């Protein structure tokens, strides 16, 4: 286990490094803001009388109170995101945003005001921190890869589970994948029943952010392992075709047997 975490250094940045990077950005922008404010006040003090400066400060304060509420909300939310280590640079996150929208991707930057994500399509998503309702960190400490395997109803489920355990252990023993796994992939049993298939779920704990790569590789090994025992995974097209045929038969009053 210790070896696995040591070898993960080249894969996932440490939590301390992520937090340190975020703090550097916050301190930098805070210093810039304070410098700009100080210079502005100095210039105003040189050209505006002190009595007028008091009135101007009141006007500016009122404007900020009414017009910059959202900005203040973003800044406060960003402060707590960084202070509480909710996520940082390099994390894979799913953000629920006001209005029912979702943003998912890899964190490229976290500032006091916004979070920048890069999604799987290569798009850069900029999300104001104050607009977030929920943040799901998919790469915090460890992650779970979930693979659902649809098999025919007439398949022996005990045999399916046995094959999946063998596939999981072989997969775990592979040096290529062992360094990304915290334990061997294991079947959980049937999680769903359809008209013509039963879904068996397989799970594996992985290093942060590696659940997607593990899931893709594990699916291929599962298909091959089951096929060697004469068990073939049901495709979405096959399930849809059988369901459609069943619906049509019900509408016509029972199908082939009613024609005789």
PDB file of N, CA and C in Angstrom, residues 52-137:
ATOM      1  N   UNK A  52     -14.532  66.624   0.773  1.00  0.00           N
ATOM      2  CA  UNK A  52     -15.122  65.994  -0.411  1.00  0.00           C
ATOM      3  C   UNK A  52     -14.796  64.511  -0.445  1.00  0.00           C
ATOM      4  N   UNK A  53     -13.608  64.161   0.074  1.00  0.00           N
ATOM      5  CA  UNK A  53     -13.185  62.761   0.060  1.00  0.00           C
ATOM      6  C   UNK A  53     -14.098  61.901   0.928  1.00  0.00           C
ATOM      7  N   UNK A  54     -14.575  62.480   2.035  1.00  0.00           N
ATOM      8  CA  UNK A  54     -15.489  61.741   2.905  1.00  0.00           C
ATOM      9  C   UNK A  54     -16.792  61.453   2.178  1.00  0.00           C
ATOM     10  N   UNK A  55     -17.310  62.471   1.491  1.00  0.00           N
ATOM     11  CA  UNK A  55     -18.543  62.272   0.732  1.00  0.00           C
ATOM     12  C   UNK A  55     -18.355  61.277  -0.395  1.00  0.00           C
ATOM     13  N   UNK A  56     -17.196  61.356  -1.075  1.00  0.00           N
ATOM     14  CA  UNK A  56     -16.915  60.423  -2.160  1.00  0.00           C
ATOM     15  C   UNK A  56     -16.820  58.995  -1.642  1.00  0.00           C
ATOM     16  N   UNK A  57     -16.221  58.820  -0.475  1.00  0.00           N
ATOM     17  CA  UNK A  57     -16.108  57.486   0.115  1.00  0.00           C
ATOM     18  C   UNK A  57     -17.484  56.909   0.426  1.00  0.00           C
ATOM     19  N   UNK A  58     -18.392  57.782   0.887  1.00  0.00           N
ATOM     20  CA  UNK A  58     -19.752  57.320   1.182  1.00  0.00           C
ATOM     21  C   UNK A  58     -20.456  56.859  -0.085  1.00  0.00           C
ATOM     22  N   UNK A  59     -20.267  57.618  -1.166  1.00  0.00           N
ATOM     23  CA  UNK A  59     -20.894  57.241  -2.443  1.00  0.00           C
ATOM     24  C   UNK A  59     -20.326  55.925  -2.952  1.00  0.00           C
ATOM     25  N   UNK A  60     -19.003  55.793  -2.879  1.00  0.00           N
ATOM     26  CA  UNK A  60     -18.367  54.553  -3.334  1.00  0.00           C
ATOM     27  C   UNK A  60     -18.829  53.371  -2.494  1.00  0.00           C
ATOM     28  N   UNK A  61     -18.940  53.586  -1.180  1.00  0.00           N
ATOM     29  CA  UNK A  61     -19.406  52.515  -0.303  1.00  0.00           C
ATOM     30  C   UNK A  61     -20.814  52.080  -0.634  1.00  0.00           C
ATOM     31  N   UNK A  62     -21.697  53.051  -0.913  1.00  0.00           N
ATOM     32  CA  UNK A  62     -23.076  52.716  -1.280  1.00  0.00           C
ATOM     33  C   UNK A  62     -23.119  51.955  -2.599  1.00  0.00           C
ATOM     34  N   UNK A  63     -22.295  52.393  -3.554  1.00  0.00           N
ATOM     35  CA  UNK A  63     -22.264  51.716  -4.858  1.00  0.00           C
ATOM     36  C   UNK A  63     -21.801  50.276  -4.709  1.00  0.00           C
ATOM     37  N   UNK A  64     -20.783  50.082  -3.875  1.00  0.00           N
ATOM     38  CA  UNK A  64     -20.303  48.716  -3.650  1.00  0.00           C
ATOM     39  C   UNK A  64     -21.362  47.873  -2.957  1.00  0.00           C
ATOM     40  N   UNK A  65     -22.083  48.496  -2.023  1.00  0.00           N
ATOM     41  CA  UNK A  65     -23.098  47.750  -1.290  1.00  0.00           C
ATOM     42  C   UNK A  65     -24.214  47.253  -2.182  1.00  0.00           C
ATOM     43  N   UNK A  66     -24.621  48.063  -3.170  1.00  0.00           N
ATOM     44  CA  UNK A  66     -25.740  47.685  -4.031  1.00  0.00           C
ATOM     45  C   UNK A  66     -25.288  46.969  -5.309  1.00  0.00           C
ATOM     46  N   UNK A  67     -24.162  47.385  -5.848  1.00  0.00           N
ATOM     47  CA  UNK A  67     -23.772  46.863  -7.159  1.00  0.00           C
ATOM     48  C   UNK A  67     -22.765  45.743  -7.139  1.00  0.00           C
ATOM     49  N   UNK A  68     -22.103  45.526  -6.005  1.00  0.00           N
ATOM     50  CA  UNK A  68     -21.041  44.521  -5.974  1.00  0.00           C
ATOM     51  C   UNK A  68     -21.356  43.376  -5.023  1.00  0.00           C
ATOM     52  N   UNK A  69     -22.635  43.157  -4.751  1.00  0.00           N
ATOM     53  CA  UNK A  69     -23.001  42.075  -3.841  1.00  0.00           C
ATOM     54  C   UNK A  69     -22.564  40.720  -4.381  1.00  0.00           C
ATOM     55  N   UNK A  70     -22.767  40.514  -5.684  1.00  0.00           N
ATOM     56  CA  UNK A  70     -22.400  39.229  -6.275  1.00  0.00           C
ATOM     57  C   UNK A  70     -20.896  39.016  -6.228  1.00  0.00           C
ATOM     58  N   UNK A  71     -20.133  40.098  -6.473  1.00  0.00           N
ATOM     59  CA  UNK A  71     -18.676  39.979  -6.418  1.00  0.00           C
ATOM     60  C   UNK A  71     -18.228  39.617  -5.009  1.00  0.00           C
ATOM     61  N   UNK A  72     -18.816  40.276  -4.016  1.00  0.00           N
ATOM     62  CA  UNK A  72     -18.474  39.967  -2.626  1.00  0.00           C
ATOM     63  C   UNK A  72     -18.836  38.525  -2.298  1.00  0.00           C
ATOM     64  N   UNK A  73     -19.989  38.077  -2.800  1.00  0.00           N
ATOM     65  CA  UNK A  73     -20.404  36.690  -2.587  1.00  0.00           C
ATOM     66  C   UNK A  73     -19.398  35.723  -3.199  1.00  0.00           C
ATOM     67  N   UNK A  74     -18.927  36.042  -4.414  1.00  0.00           N
ATOM     68  CA  UNK A  74     -17.921  35.199  -5.072  1.00  0.00           C
ATOM     69  C   UNK A  74     -16.630  35.155  -4.258  1.00  0.00           C
ATOM     70  N   UNK A  75     -16.207  36.315  -3.758  1.00  0.00           N
ATOM     71  CA  UNK A  75     -14.952  36.385  -3.009  1.00  0.00           C
ATOM     72  C   UNK A  75     -15.033  35.591  -1.710  1.00  0.00           C
ATOM     73  N   UNK A  76     -16.152  35.709  -1.010  1.00  0.00           N
ATOM     74  CA  UNK A  76     -16.308  34.964   0.240  1.00  0.00           C
ATOM     75  C   UNK A  76     -16.337  33.460  -0.017  1.00  0.00           C
ATOM     76  N   UNK A  77     -17.071  33.059  -1.069  1.00  0.00           N
ATOM     77  CA  UNK A  77     -17.132  31.634  -1.402  1.00  0.00           C
ATOM     78  C   UNK A  77     -15.755  31.111  -1.788  1.00  0.00           C
ATOM     79  N   UNK A  78     -15.010  31.906  -2.565  1.00  0.00           N
ATOM     80  CA  UNK A  78     -13.665  31.499  -2.955  1.00  0.00           C
ATOM     81  C   UNK A  78     -12.734  31.371  -1.765  1.00  0.00           C
ATOM     82  N   UNK A  79     -12.891  32.273  -0.799  1.00  0.00           N
ATOM     83  CA  UNK A  79     -12.062  32.202   0.410  1.00  0.00           C
ATOM     84  C   UNK A  79     -12.290  30.884   1.147  1.00  0.00           C
ATOM     85  N   UNK A  80     -13.554  30.489   1.310  1.00  0.00           N
ATOM     86  CA  UNK A  80     -13.846  29.253   2.035  1.00  0.00           C
ATOM     87  C   UNK A  80     -13.449  28.013   1.228  1.00  0.00           C
ATOM     88  N   UNK A  81     -13.546  28.073  -0.098  1.00  0.00           N
ATOM     89  CA  UNK A  81     -13.101  26.949  -0.929  1.00  0.00           C
ATOM     90  C   UNK A  81     -11.619  26.671  -0.689  1.00  0.00           C
ATOM     91  N   UNK A  82     -10.836  27.743  -0.650  1.00  0.00           N
ATOM     92  CA  UNK A  82      -9.393  27.589  -0.464  1.00  0.00           C
ATOM     93  C   UNK A  82      -9.052  27.259   0.988  1.00  0.00           C
ATOM     94  N   UNK A  83      -9.700  27.943   1.927  1.00  0.00           N
ATOM     95  CA  UNK A  83      -9.388  27.734   3.344  1.00  0.00           C
ATOM     96  C   UNK A  83      -9.756  26.332   3.810  1.00  0.00           C
ATOM     97  N   UNK A  84     -10.841  25.775   3.265  1.00  0.00           N
ATOM     98  CA  UNK A  84     -11.309  24.456   3.690  1.00  0.00           C
ATOM     99  C   UNK A  84     -10.770  23.320   2.823  1.00  0.00           C
ATOM    100  N   UNK A  85      -9.898  23.628   1.881  1.00  0.00           N
ATOM    101  CA  UNK A  85      -9.290  22.610   1.009  1.00  0.00           C
ATOM    102  C   UNK A  85     -10.367  21.802   0.273  1.00  0.00           C
ATOM    103  N   UNK A  86     -11.418  22.460  -0.186  1.00  0.00           N
ATOM    104  CA  UNK A  86     -12.495  21.727  -0.858  1.00  0.00           C
ATOM    105  C   UNK A  86     -12.003  21.089  -2.154  1.00  0.00           C
ATOM    106  N   UNK A  87     -11.232  21.812  -2.928  1.00  0.00           N
ATOM    107  CA  UNK A  87     -10.567  21.270  -4.113  1.00  0.00           C
ATOM    108  C   UNK A  87      -9.452  22.223  -4.500  1.00  0.00           C
ATOM    109  N   UNK A  88      -8.573  21.746  -5.380  1.00  0.00           N
ATOM    110  CA  UNK A  88      -7.444  22.563  -5.786  1.00  0.00           C
ATOM    111  C   UNK A  88      -6.987  22.226  -7.188  1.00  0.00           C
ATOM    112  N   UNK A  89      -5.897  22.830  -7.579  1.00  0.00           N
ATOM    113  CA  UNK A  89      -5.344  22.639  -8.922  1.00  0.00           C
ATOM    114  C   UNK A  89      -5.099  21.153  -9.198  1.00  0.00           C
ATOM    115  N   UNK A  90      -5.608  20.672 -10.351  1.00  0.00           N
ATOM    116  CA  UNK A  90      -5.409  19.289 -10.747  1.00  0.00           C
ATOM    117  C   UNK A  90      -6.511  18.345 -10.326  1.00  0.00           C
ATOM    118  N   UNK A  91      -7.417  18.781  -9.439  1.00  0.00           N
ATOM    119  CA  UNK A  91      -8.524  17.918  -9.015  1.00  0.00           C
ATOM    120  C   UNK A  91      -9.568  17.801 -10.122  1.00  0.00           C
ATOM    121  N   UNK A  92     -10.243  16.660 -10.155  1.00  0.00           N
ATOM    122  CA  UNK A  92     -11.385  16.460 -11.050  1.00  0.00           C
ATOM    123  C   UNK A  92     -12.646  16.691 -10.225  1.00  0.00           C
ATOM    124  N   UNK A  93     -13.463  17.669 -10.635  1.00  0.00           N
ATOM    125  CA  UNK A  93     -14.626  18.047  -9.834  1.00  0.00           C
ATOM    126  C   UNK A  93     -15.885  18.105 -10.690  1.00  0.00           C
ATOM    127  N   UNK A  94     -17.019  17.968 -10.018  1.00  0.00           N
ATOM    128  CA  UNK A  94     -18.330  18.174 -10.629  1.00  0.00           C
ATOM    129  C   UNK A  94     -19.033  19.247  -9.817  1.00  0.00           C
ATOM    130  N   UNK A  95     -19.329  20.378 -10.465  1.00  0.00           N
ATOM    131  CA  UNK A  95     -19.905  21.526  -9.774  1.00  0.00           C
ATOM    132  C   UNK A  95     -21.356  21.723 -10.191  1.00  0.00           C
ATOM    133  N   UNK A  96     -22.243  21.805  -9.217  1.00  0.00           N
ATOM    134  CA  UNK A  96     -23.642  22.147  -9.475  1.00  0.00           C
ATOM    135  C   UNK A  96     -23.784  23.654  -9.322  1.00  0.00           C
ATOM    136  N   UNK A  97     -24.275  24.299 -10.394  1.00  0.00           N
ATOM    137  CA  UNK A  97     -24.337  25.752 -10.440  1.00  0.00           C
ATOM    138  C   UNK A  97     -25.792  26.206 -10.351  1.00  0.00           C
ATOM    139  N   UNK A  98     -25.998  27.413  -9.878  1.00  0.00           N
ATOM    140  CA  UNK A  98     -27.339  27.982  -9.783  1.00  0.00           C
ATOM    141  C   UNK A  98     -28.058  27.877 -11.128  1.00  0.00           C
ATOM    142  N   UNK A  99     -29.308  27.428 -11.099  1.00  0.00           N
ATOM    143  CA  UNK A  99     -30.067  27.249 -12.327  1.00  0.00           C
ATOM    144  C   UNK A  99     -30.143  25.810 -12.777  1.00  0.00           C
ATOM    145  N   UNK A 100     -29.572  24.900 -11.983  1.00  0.00           N
ATOM    146  CA  UNK A 100     -29.634  23.486 -12.321  1.00  0.00           C
ATOM    147  C   UNK A 100     -28.566  23.020 -13.286  1.00  0.00           C
ATOM    148  N   UNK A 101     -27.614  23.874 -13.635  1.00  0.00           N
ATOM    149  CA  UNK A 101     -26.546  23.497 -14.552  1.00  0.00           C
ATOM    150  C   UNK A 101     -25.427  22.785 -13.800  1.00  0.00           C
ATOM    151  N   UNK A 102     -24.624  22.025 -14.565  1.00  0.00           N
ATOM    152  CA  UNK A 102     -23.485  21.329 -13.977  1.00  0.00           C
ATOM    153  C   UNK A 102     -22.245  21.587 -14.813  1.00  0.00           C
ATOM    154  N   UNK A 103     -21.116  21.651 -14.146  1.00  0.00           N
ATOM    155  CA  UNK A 103     -19.823  21.818 -14.815  1.00  0.00           C
ATOM    156  C   UNK A 103     -18.867  20.778 -14.256  1.00  0.00           C
ATOM    157  N   UNK A 104     -18.282  19.984 -15.154  1.00  0.00           N
ATOM    158  CA  UNK A 104     -17.362  18.932 -14.723  1.00  0.00           C
ATOM    159  C   UNK A 104     -16.075  19.030 -15.518  1.00  0.00           C
ATOM    160  N   UNK A 105     -14.958  18.855 -14.835  1.00  0.00           N
ATOM    161  CA  UNK A 105     -13.675  18.899 -15.508  1.00  0.00           C
ATOM    162  C   UNK A 105     -12.527  18.936 -14.513  1.00  0.00           C
ATOM    163  N   UNK A 106     -11.333  19.185 -15.047  1.00  0.00           N
ATOM    164  CA  UNK A 106     -10.124  19.265 -14.225  1.00  0.00           C
ATOM    165  C   UNK A 106      -9.854  20.717 -13.853  1.00  0.00           C
ATOM    166  N   UNK A 107      -9.618  20.957 -12.584  1.00  0.00           N
ATOM    167  CA  UNK A 107      -9.382  22.320 -12.101  1.00  0.00           C
ATOM    168  C   UNK A 107      -8.040  22.827 -12.624  1.00  0.00           C
ATOM    169  N   UNK A 108      -8.071  23.946 -13.345  1.00  0.00           N
ATOM    170  CA  UNK A 108      -6.839  24.556 -13.834  1.00  0.00           C
ATOM    171  C   UNK A 108      -6.432  25.766 -13.000  1.00  0.00           C
ATOM    172  N   UNK A 109      -7.411  26.372 -12.335  1.00  0.00           N
ATOM    173  CA  UNK A 109      -7.082  27.550 -11.532  1.00  0.00           C
ATOM    174  C   UNK A 109      -8.221  27.823 -10.552  1.00  0.00           C
ATOM    175  N   UNK A 110      -7.869  28.225  -9.342  1.00  0.00           N
ATOM    176  CA  UNK A 110      -8.850  28.626  -8.336  1.00  0.00           C
ATOM    177  C   UNK A 110      -8.429  29.981  -7.787  1.00  0.00           C
ATOM    178  N   UNK A 111      -9.257  30.986  -7.995  1.00  0.00           N
ATOM    179  CA  UNK A 111      -9.006  32.305  -7.425  1.00  0.00           C
ATOM    180  C   UNK A 111     -10.123  32.618  -6.435  1.00  0.00           C
ATOM    181  N   UNK A 112     -10.032  33.771  -5.809  1.00  0.00           N
ATOM    182  CA  UNK A 112     -11.081  34.144  -4.870  1.00  0.00           C
ATOM    183  C   UNK A 112     -12.425  34.332  -5.568  1.00  0.00           C
ATOM    184  N   UNK A 113     -12.412  34.687  -6.853  1.00  0.00           N
ATOM    185  CA  UNK A 113     -13.674  34.991  -7.529  1.00  0.00           C
ATOM    186  C   UNK A 113     -14.198  33.857  -8.388  1.00  0.00           C
ATOM    187  N   UNK A 114     -13.331  33.149  -9.107  1.00  0.00           N
ATOM    188  CA  UNK A 114     -13.803  32.129 -10.046  1.00  0.00           C
ATOM    189  C   UNK A 114     -12.982  30.850  -9.931  1.00  0.00           C
ATOM    190  N   UNK A 115     -13.575  29.773 -10.447  1.00  0.00           N
ATOM    191  CA  UNK A 115     -12.882  28.492 -10.619  1.00  0.00           C
ATOM    192  C   UNK A 115     -12.857  28.175 -12.104  1.00  0.00           C
ATOM    193  N   UNK A 116     -11.692  27.826 -12.624  1.00  0.00           N
ATOM    194  CA  UNK A 116     -11.556  27.501 -14.042  1.00  0.00           C
ATOM    195  C   UNK A 116     -11.366  25.995 -14.202  1.00  0.00           C
ATOM    196  N   UNK A 117     -12.226  25.397 -15.049  1.00  0.00           N
ATOM    197  CA  UNK A 117     -12.178  23.958 -15.304  1.00  0.00           C
ATOM    198  C   UNK A 117     -11.913  23.700 -16.773  1.00  0.00           C
ATOM    199  N   UNK A 118     -11.230  22.596 -17.063  1.00  0.00           N
ATOM    200  CA  UNK A 118     -11.043  22.125 -18.439  1.00  0.00           C
ATOM    201  C   UNK A 118     -11.809  20.816 -18.568  1.00  0.00           C
ATOM    202  N   UNK A 119     -12.866  20.801 -19.408  1.00  0.00           N
ATOM    203  CA  UNK A 119     -13.670  19.581 -19.528  1.00  0.00           C
ATOM    204  C   UNK A 119     -13.067  18.622 -20.536  1.00  0.00           C
ATOM    205  N   UNK A 120     -13.734  17.474 -20.740  1.00  0.00           N
ATOM    206  CA  UNK A 120     -13.186  16.435 -21.614  1.00  0.00           C
ATOM    207  C   UNK A 120     -13.155  16.857 -23.079  1.00  0.00           C
ATOM    208  N   UNK A 121     -13.946  17.868 -23.453  1.00  0.00           N
ATOM    209  CA  UNK A 121     -13.942  18.378 -24.825  1.00  0.00           C
ATOM    210  C   UNK A 121     -12.876  19.440 -25.040  1.00  0.00           C
ATOM    211  N   UNK A 122     -12.112  19.741 -23.993  1.00  0.00           N
ATOM    212  CA  UNK A 122     -11.064  20.748 -24.111  1.00  0.00           C
ATOM    213  C   UNK A 122     -11.544  22.167 -23.874  1.00  0.00           C
ATOM    214  N   UNK A 123     -12.821  22.329 -23.521  1.00  0.00           N
ATOM    215  CA  UNK A 123     -13.364  23.662 -23.285  1.00  0.00           C
ATOM    216  C   UNK A 123     -12.958  24.163 -21.898  1.00  0.00           C
ATOM    217  N   UNK A 124     -12.675  25.453 -21.807  1.00  0.00           N
ATOM    218  CA  UNK A 124     -12.347  26.066 -20.523  1.00  0.00           C
ATOM    219  C   UNK A 124     -13.625  26.646 -19.927  1.00  0.00           C
ATOM    220  N   UNK A 125     -14.045  26.110 -18.792  1.00  0.00           N
ATOM    221  CA  UNK A 125     -15.255  26.572 -18.116  1.00  0.00           C
ATOM    222  C   UNK A 125     -14.866  27.486 -16.960  1.00  0.00           C
ATOM    223  N   UNK A 126     -15.468  28.662 -16.914  1.00  0.00           N
ATOM    224  CA  UNK A 126     -15.195  29.626 -15.849  1.00  0.00           C
ATOM    225  C   UNK A 126     -16.457  29.758 -15.004  1.00  0.00           C
ATOM    226  N   UNK A 127     -16.374  29.330 -13.755  1.00  0.00           N
ATOM    227  CA  UNK A 127     -17.539  29.291 -12.870  1.00  0.00           C
ATOM    228  C   UNK A 127     -17.326  30.256 -11.703  1.00  0.00           C
ATOM    229  N   UNK A 128     -18.195  31.264 -11.541  1.00  0.00           N
ATOM    230  CA  UNK A 128     -18.091  32.142 -10.369  1.00  0.00           C
ATOM    231  C   UNK A 128     -18.289  31.340  -9.083  1.00  0.00           C
ATOM    232  N   UNK A 129     -17.435  31.540  -8.118  1.00  0.00           N
ATOM    233  CA  UNK A 129     -17.497  30.742  -6.891  1.00  0.00           C
ATOM    234  C   UNK A 129     -18.814  30.911  -6.142  1.00  0.00           C
ATOM    235  N   UNK A 130     -19.393  32.098  -6.204  1.00  0.00           N
ATOM    236  CA  UNK A 130     -20.631  32.345  -5.489  1.00  0.00           C
ATOM    237  C   UNK A 130     -21.847  31.702  -6.118  1.00  0.00           C
ATOM    238  N   UNK A 131     -21.709  31.163  -7.339  1.00  0.00           N
ATOM    239  CA  UNK A 131     -22.837  30.541  -8.031  1.00  0.00           C
ATOM    240  C   UNK A 131     -22.929  29.046  -7.778  1.00  0.00           C
ATOM    241  N   UNK A 132     -21.983  28.491  -7.044  1.00  0.00           N
ATOM    242  CA  UNK A 132     -21.967  27.045  -6.818  1.00  0.00           C
ATOM    243  C   UNK A 132     -22.912  26.659  -5.690  1.00  0.00           C
ATOM    244  N   UNK A 133     -23.691  25.598  -5.944  1.00  0.00           N
ATOM    245  CA  UNK A 133     -24.581  25.046  -4.928  1.00  0.00           C
ATOM    246  C   UNK A 133     -23.939  23.835  -4.258  1.00  0.00           C
ATOM    247  N   UNK A 134     -23.255  23.029  -5.071  1.00  0.00           N
ATOM    248  CA  UNK A 134     -22.617  21.809  -4.555  1.00  0.00           C
ATOM    249  C   UNK A 134     -21.356  21.530  -5.349  1.00  0.00           C
ATOM    250  N   UNK A 135     -20.324  21.071  -4.673  1.00  0.00           N
ATOM    251  CA  UNK A 135     -19.067  20.703  -5.323  1.00  0.00           C
ATOM    252  C   UNK A 135     -18.716  19.268  -4.959  1.00  0.00           C
ATOM    253  N   UNK A 136     -18.579  18.421  -5.984  1.00  0.00           N
ATOM    254  CA  UNK A 136     -18.186  17.024  -5.767  1.00  0.00           C
ATOM    255  C   UNK A 136     -16.753  16.854  -6.248  1.00  0.00           C
ATOM    256  N   UNK A 137     -15.852  16.538  -5.323  1.00  0.00           N
ATOM    257  CA  UNK A 137     -14.447  16.326  -5.652  1.00  0.00           C
ATOM    258  C   UNK A 137     -14.240  14.852  -5.975  1.00  0.00           C
TER     259      UNK A 137
END
